Backbone as JSON Lines, residues from 0, in Angstrom:
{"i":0,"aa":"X","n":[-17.38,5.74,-16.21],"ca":[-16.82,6.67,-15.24],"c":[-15.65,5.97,-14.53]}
{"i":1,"aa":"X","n":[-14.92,6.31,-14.51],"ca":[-13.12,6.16,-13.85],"c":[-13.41,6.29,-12.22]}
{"i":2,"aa":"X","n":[-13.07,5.09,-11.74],"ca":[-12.86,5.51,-9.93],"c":[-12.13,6.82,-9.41]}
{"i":3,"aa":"X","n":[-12.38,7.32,-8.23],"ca":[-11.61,8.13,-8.08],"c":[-11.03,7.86,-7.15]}
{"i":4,"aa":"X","n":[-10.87,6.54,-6.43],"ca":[-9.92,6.18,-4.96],"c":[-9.46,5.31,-6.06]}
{"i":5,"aa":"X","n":[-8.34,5.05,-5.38],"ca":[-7.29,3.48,-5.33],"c":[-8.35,2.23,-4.66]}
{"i":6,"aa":"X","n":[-9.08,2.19,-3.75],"ca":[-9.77,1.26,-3.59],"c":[-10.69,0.51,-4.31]}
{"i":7,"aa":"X","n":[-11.32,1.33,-5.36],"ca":[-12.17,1.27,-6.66],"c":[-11.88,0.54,-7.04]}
{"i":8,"aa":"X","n":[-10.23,1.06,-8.09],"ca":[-9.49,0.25,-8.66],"c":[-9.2,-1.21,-8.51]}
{"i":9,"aa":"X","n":[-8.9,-1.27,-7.22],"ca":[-8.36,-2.54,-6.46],"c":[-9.33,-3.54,-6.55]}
{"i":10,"aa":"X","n":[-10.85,-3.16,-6.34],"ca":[-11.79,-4.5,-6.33],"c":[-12.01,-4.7,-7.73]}
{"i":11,"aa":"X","n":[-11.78,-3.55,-8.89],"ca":[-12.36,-3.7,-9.97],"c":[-11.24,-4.97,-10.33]}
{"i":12,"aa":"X","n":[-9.68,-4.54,-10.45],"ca":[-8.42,-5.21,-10.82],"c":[-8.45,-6.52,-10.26]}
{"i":13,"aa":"X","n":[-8.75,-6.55,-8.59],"ca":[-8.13,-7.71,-8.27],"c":[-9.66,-8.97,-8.76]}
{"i":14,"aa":"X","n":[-10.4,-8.76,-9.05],"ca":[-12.02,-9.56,-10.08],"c":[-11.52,-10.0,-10.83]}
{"i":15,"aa":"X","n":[-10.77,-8.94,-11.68],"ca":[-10.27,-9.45,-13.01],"c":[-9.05,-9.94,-13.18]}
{"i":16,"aa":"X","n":[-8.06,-9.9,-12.24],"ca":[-6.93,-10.78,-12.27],"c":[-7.3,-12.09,-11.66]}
{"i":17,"aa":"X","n":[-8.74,-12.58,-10.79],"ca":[-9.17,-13.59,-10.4],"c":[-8.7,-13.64,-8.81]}
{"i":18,"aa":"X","n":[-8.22,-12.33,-8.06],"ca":[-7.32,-12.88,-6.79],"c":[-8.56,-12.74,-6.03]}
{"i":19,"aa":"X","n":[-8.14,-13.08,-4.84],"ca":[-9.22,-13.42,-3.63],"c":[-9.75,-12.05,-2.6]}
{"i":20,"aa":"X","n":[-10.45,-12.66,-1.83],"ca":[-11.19,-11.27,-1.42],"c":[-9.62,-10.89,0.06]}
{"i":21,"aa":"X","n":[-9.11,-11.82,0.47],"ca":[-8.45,-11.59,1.44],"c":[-7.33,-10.79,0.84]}
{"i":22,"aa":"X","n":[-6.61,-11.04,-0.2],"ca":[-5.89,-10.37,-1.13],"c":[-6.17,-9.2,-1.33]}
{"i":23,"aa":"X","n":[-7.37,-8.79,-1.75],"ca":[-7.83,-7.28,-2.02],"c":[-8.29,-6.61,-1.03]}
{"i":24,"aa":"X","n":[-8.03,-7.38,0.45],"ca":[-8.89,-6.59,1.6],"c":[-7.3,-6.15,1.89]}
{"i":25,"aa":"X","n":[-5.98,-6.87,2.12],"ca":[-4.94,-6.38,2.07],"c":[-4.25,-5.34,1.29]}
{"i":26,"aa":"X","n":[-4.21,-5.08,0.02],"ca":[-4.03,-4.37,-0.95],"c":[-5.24,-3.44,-0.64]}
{"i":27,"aa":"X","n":[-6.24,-3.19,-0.08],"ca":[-6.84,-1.63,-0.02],"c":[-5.74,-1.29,1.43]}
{"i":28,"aa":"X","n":[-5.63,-2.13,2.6],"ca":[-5.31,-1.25,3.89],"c":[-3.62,-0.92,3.15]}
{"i":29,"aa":"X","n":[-3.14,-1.21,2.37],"ca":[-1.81,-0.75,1.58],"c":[-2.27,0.55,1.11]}
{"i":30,"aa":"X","n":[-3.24,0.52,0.16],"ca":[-3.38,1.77,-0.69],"c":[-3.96,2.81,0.44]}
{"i":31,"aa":"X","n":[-4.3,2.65,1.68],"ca":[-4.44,3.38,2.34],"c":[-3.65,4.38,3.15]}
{"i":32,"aa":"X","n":[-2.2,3.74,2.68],"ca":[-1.52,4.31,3.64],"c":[-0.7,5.93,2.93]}
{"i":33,"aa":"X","n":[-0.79,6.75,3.81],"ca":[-0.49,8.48,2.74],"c":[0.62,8.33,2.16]}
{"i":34,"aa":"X","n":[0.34,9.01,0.95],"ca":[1.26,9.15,-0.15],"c":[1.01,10.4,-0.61]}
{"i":35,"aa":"X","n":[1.84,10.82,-1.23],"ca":[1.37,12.38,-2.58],"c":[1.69,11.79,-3.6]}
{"i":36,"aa":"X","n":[1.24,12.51,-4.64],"ca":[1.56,12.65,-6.03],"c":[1.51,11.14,-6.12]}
{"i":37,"aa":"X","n":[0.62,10.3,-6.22],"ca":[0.3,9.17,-6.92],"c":[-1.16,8.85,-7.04]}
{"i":38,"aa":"X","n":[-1.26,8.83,-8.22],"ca":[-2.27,8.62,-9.02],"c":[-3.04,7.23,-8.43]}
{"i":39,"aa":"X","n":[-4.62,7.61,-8.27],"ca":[-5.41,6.44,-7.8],"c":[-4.98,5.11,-8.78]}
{"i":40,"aa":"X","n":[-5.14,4.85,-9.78],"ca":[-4.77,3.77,-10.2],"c":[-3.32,3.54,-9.95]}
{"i":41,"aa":"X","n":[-2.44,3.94,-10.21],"ca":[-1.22,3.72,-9.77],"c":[-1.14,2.88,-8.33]}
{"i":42,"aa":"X","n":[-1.53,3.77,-7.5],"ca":[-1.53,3.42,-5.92],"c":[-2.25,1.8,-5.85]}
{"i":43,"aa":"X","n":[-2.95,1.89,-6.41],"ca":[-3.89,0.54,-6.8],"c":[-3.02,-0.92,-7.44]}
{"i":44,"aa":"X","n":[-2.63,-0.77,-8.85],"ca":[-1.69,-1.62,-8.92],"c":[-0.62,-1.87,-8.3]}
{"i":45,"aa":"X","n":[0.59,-1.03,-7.5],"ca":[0.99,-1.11,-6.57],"c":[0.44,-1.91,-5.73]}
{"i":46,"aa":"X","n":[-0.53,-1.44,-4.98],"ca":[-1.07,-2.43,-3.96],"c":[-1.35,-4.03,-4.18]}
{"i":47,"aa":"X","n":[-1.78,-3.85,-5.17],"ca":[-1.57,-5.34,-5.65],"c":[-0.26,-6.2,-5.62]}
{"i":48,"aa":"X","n":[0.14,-5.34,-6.61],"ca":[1.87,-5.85,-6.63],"c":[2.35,-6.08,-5.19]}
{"i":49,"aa":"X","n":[1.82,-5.04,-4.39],"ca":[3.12,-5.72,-2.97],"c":[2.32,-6.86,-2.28]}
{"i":50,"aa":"X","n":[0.81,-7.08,-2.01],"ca":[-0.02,-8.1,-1.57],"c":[0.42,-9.44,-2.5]}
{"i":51,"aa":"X","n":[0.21,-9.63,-3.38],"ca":[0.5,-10.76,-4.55],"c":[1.98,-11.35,-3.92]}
{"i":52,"aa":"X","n":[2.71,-10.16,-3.84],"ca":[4.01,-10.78,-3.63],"c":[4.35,-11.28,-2.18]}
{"i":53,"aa":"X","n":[3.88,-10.3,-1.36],"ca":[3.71,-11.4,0.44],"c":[2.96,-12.45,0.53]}
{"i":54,"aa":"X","n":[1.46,-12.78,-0.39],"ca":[1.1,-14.03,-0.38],"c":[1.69,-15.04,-1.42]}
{"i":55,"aa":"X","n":[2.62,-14.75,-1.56],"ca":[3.13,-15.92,-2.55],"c":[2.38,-16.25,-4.08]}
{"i":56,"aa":"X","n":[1.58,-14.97,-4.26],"ca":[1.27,-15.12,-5.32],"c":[1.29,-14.63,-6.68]}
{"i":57,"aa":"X","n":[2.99,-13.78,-6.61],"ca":[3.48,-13.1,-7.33],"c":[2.92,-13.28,-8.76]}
{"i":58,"aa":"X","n":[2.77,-11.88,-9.3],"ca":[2.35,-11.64,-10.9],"c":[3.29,-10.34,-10.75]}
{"i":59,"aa":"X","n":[3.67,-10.77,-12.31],"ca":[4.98,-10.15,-12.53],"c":[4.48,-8.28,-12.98]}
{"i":60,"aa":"X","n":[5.52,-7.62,-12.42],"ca":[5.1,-5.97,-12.96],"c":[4.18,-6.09,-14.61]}
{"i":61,"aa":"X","n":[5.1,-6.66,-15.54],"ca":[4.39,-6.54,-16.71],"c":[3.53,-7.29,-17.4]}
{"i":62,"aa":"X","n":[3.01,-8.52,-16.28],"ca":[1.45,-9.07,-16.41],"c":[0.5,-8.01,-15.85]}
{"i":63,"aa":"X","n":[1.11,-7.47,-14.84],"ca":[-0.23,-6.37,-13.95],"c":[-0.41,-5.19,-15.04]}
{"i":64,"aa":"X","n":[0.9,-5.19,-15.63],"ca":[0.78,-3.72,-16.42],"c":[-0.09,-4.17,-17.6]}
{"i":65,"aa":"X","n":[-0.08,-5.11,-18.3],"ca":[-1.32,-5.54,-19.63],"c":[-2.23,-5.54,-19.23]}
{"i":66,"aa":"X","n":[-2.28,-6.37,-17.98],"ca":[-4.2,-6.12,-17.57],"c":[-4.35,-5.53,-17.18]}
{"i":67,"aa":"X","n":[-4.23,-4.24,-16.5],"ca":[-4.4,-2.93,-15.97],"c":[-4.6,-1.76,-17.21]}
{"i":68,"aa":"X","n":[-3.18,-1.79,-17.64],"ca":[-3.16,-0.38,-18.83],"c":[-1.7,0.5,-18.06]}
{"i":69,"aa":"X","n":[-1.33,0.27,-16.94],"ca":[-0.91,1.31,-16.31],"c":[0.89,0.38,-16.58]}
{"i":70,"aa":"X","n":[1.65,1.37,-16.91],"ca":[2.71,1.12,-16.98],"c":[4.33,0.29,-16.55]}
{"i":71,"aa":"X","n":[4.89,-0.65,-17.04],"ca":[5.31,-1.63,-15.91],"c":[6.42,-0.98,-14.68]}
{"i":72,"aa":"X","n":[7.06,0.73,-15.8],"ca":[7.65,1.64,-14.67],"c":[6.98,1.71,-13.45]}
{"i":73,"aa":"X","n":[5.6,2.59,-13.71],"ca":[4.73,2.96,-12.52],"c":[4.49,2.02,-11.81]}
{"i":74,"aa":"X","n":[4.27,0.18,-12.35],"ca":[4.12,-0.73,-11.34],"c":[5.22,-0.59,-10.25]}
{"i":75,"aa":"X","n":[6.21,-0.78,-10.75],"ca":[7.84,-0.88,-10.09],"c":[8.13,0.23,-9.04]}
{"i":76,"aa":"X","n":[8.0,1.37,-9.68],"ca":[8.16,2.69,-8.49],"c":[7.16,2.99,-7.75]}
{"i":77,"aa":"X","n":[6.33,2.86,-7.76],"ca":[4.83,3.2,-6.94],"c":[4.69,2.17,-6.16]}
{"i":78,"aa":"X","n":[5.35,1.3,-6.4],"ca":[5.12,-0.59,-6.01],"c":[6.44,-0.06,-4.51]}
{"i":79,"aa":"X","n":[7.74,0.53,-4.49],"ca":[8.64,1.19,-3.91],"c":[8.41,2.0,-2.76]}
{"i":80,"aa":"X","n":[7.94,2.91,-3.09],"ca":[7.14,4.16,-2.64],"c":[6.33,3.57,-1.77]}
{"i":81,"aa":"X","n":[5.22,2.92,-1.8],"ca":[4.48,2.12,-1.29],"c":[5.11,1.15,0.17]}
{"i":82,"aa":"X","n":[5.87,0.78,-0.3],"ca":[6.79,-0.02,0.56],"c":[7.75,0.7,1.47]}
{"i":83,"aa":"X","n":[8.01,1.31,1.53],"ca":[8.7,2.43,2.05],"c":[7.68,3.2,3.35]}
{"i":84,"aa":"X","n":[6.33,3.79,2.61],"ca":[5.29,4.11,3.39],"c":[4.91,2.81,4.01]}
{"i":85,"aa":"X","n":[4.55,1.7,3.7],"ca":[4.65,0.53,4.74],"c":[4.88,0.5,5.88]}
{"i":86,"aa":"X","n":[6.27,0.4,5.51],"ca":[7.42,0.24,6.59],"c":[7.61,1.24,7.61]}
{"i":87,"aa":"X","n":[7.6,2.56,6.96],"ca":[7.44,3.6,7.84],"c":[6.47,3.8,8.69]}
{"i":88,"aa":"X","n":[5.2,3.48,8.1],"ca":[4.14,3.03,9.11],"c":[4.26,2.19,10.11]}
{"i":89,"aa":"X","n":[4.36,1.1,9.41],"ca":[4.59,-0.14,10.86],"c":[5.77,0.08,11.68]}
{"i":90,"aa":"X","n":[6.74,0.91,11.42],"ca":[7.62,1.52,12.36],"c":[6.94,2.16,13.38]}
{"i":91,"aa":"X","n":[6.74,3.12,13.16],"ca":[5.81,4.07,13.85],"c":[4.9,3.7,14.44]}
{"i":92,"aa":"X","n":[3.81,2.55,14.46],"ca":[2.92,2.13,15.36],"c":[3.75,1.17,16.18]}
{"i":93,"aa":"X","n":[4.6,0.29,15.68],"ca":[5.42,-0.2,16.91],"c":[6.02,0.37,17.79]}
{"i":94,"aa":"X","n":[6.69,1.94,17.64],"ca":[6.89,3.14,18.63],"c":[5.39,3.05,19.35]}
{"i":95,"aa":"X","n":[4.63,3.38,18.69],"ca":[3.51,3.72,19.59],"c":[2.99,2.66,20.6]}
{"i":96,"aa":"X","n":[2.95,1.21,20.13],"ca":[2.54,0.11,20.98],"c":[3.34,0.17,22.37]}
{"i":97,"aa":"X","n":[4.81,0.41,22.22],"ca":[5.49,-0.01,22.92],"c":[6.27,1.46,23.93]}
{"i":98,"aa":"X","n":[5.03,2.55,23.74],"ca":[5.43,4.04,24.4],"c":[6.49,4.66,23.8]}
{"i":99,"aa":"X","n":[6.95,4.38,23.04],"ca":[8.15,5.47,22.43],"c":[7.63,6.7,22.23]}
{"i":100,"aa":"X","n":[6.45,6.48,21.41],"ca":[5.9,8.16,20.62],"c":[4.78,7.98,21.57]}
{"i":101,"aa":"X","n":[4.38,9.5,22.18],"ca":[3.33,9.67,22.61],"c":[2.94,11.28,21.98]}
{"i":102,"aa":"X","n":[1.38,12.15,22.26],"ca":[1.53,13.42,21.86],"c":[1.43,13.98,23.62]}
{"i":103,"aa":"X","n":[2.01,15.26,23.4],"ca":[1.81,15.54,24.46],"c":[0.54,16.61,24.8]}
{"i":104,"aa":"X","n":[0.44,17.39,25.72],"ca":[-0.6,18.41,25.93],"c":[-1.15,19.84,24.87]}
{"i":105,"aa":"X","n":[0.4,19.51,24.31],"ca":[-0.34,20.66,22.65],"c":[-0.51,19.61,21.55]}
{"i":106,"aa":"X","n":[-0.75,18.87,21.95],"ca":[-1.02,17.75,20.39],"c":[0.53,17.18,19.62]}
{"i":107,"aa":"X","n":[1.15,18.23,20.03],"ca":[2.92,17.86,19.11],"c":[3.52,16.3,19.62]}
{"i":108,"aa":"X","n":[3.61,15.63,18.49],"ca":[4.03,14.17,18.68],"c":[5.76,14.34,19.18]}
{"i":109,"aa":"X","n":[6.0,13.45,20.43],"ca":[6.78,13.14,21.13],"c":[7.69,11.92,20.99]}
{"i":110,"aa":"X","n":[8.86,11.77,20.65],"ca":[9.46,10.17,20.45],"c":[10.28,10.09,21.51]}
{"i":111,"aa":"X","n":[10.68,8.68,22.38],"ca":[11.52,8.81,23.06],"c":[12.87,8.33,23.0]}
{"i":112,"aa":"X","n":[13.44,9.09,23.14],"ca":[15.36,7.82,22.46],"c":[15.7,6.96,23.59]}
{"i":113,"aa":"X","n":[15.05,7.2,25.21],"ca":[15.68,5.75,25.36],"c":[15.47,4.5,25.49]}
{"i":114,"aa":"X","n":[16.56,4.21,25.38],"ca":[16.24,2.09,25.21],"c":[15.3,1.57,26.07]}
């Protein structure tokens, strides 16, 4: 039976590529972050790919793609995508730490432009 989260994936993959548990506890809060239209495994190697590569323990798109199955394109663009949602995230909670975005009394999220 085939996982049906990206997180599945991730403990099954990162066992068998040999990486560490801190590695794969990073690479799930990645695959956590919303996306559409990407496929649980996809989202999964991705996650790997961008964890591997902030800990310095880069494996290249088309080592992940042999031991996986999943394509060294899909590593590369989903690996993108991913990063992008990242960033956009940790944007956005740094608004929030620091009062920029608040919601207001109907729930509708609020940003503030000034400095």
């Amino acid at each position: 039976i085939a996982p049906s989260n990206a997180v599945d994936y991730i403990d099954r993959w990162c066992e068998k590529i040999g990486l560490n548990k801190e590695i794969a506890a990073e690479a799930k809060e990645i695959a956590n972050i919303e996306t559409e239209g990407i496929s649980p495994p996809g989202k999964a190697i991705a996650a790997i790919n961008i964890t591997t590569n902030k800990f310095g323990q880069k494996i290249s798109p088309q080592k992940l793609a042999k031991i996986t199955g999943i394509s060294v394109s899909t590593v590369k663009i989903v690996s993108k995508k991913l990063e992008r949602g990242a960033n956009a995230s940790l944007f956005f909670e740094n608004l929030l730490k620091i009062g920029k975005v608040w919601q207001d009394s109907s729930g509708s999220l609020k940003i503030s432009t000034a400095l």
